[in-house]
């Protein structure tokens, strides 16, 4: 489930799998579906991310 979150006064949609934030829910949902299916990130999708949490979390 994509999380809606306010970061730096902007409403962002966060992928629950990788934590990347997007300005629109659709892209966040795409990312989450992708992450869940492949356990990797799609560059096509993640390049649209506007918020990146601690990326080391992706390596665990
Ligand atoms: Zn993701």
Tab-separated table of N, CA, C and O in Angstrom, residues 18 20 52-60:
chain	number	residue	atom	x	y	z
A	18	UNK	N	10.619	0.199	-1.092
A	18	UNK	CA	11.955	0.795	-1.137
A	18	UNK	C	11.997	2.165	-0.472
A	18	UNK	O	13.061	2.687	-0.203
A	20	UNK	N	11.142	5.074	-1.678
A	20	UNK	CA	11.277	6.234	-2.543
A	20	UNK	C	9.958	6.992	-2.619
A	20	UNK	O	8.881	6.408	-2.570
A	52	UNK	N	14.520	10.473	-1.809
A	52	UNK	CA	15.270	9.242	-1.613
A	52	UNK	C	15.711	9.137	-0.169
A	52	UNK	O	16.487	9.955	0.301
A	53	UNK	N	15.220	8.151	0.521
A	53	UNK	CA	15.641	7.950	1.903
A	53	UNK	C	17.044	7.352	1.893
A	53	UNK	O	17.674	7.237	0.834
A	54	UNK	N	17.495	6.951	3.024
A	54	UNK	CA	18.789	6.287	3.126
A	54	UNK	C	18.845	5.073	2.187
A	54	UNK	O	18.192	4.082	2.399
A	55	UNK	N	19.636	5.203	1.142
A	55	UNK	CA	19.631	4.150	0.129
A	55	UNK	C	20.270	2.855	0.598
A	55	UNK	O	20.069	1.831	-0.029
A	56	UNK	N	20.999	2.890	1.665
A	56	UNK	CA	21.607	1.658	2.141
A	56	UNK	C	20.535	0.636	2.544
A	56	UNK	O	20.786	-0.560	2.569
A	57	UNK	N	19.348	1.121	2.809
A	57	UNK	CA	18.260	0.219	3.162
A	57	UNK	C	17.948	-0.734	2.009
A	57	UNK	O	17.454	-1.828	2.207
A	58	UNK	N	18.257	-0.287	0.790
A	58	UNK	CA	17.969	-1.117	-0.373
A	58	UNK	C	18.881	-2.336	-0.449
A	58	UNK	O	18.568	-3.310	-1.099
A	59	UNK	N	20.002	-2.238	0.211
A	59	UNK	CA	20.983	-3.325	0.084
A	59	UNK	C	20.760	-4.430	1.099
A	59	UNK	O	21.379	-5.460	1.018
A	60	UNK	N	19.929	-4.214	2.033
A	60	UNK	CA	19.768	-5.225	3.070
A	60	UNK	C	18.921	-6.387	2.594
A	60	UNK	O	18.212	-6.276	1.610
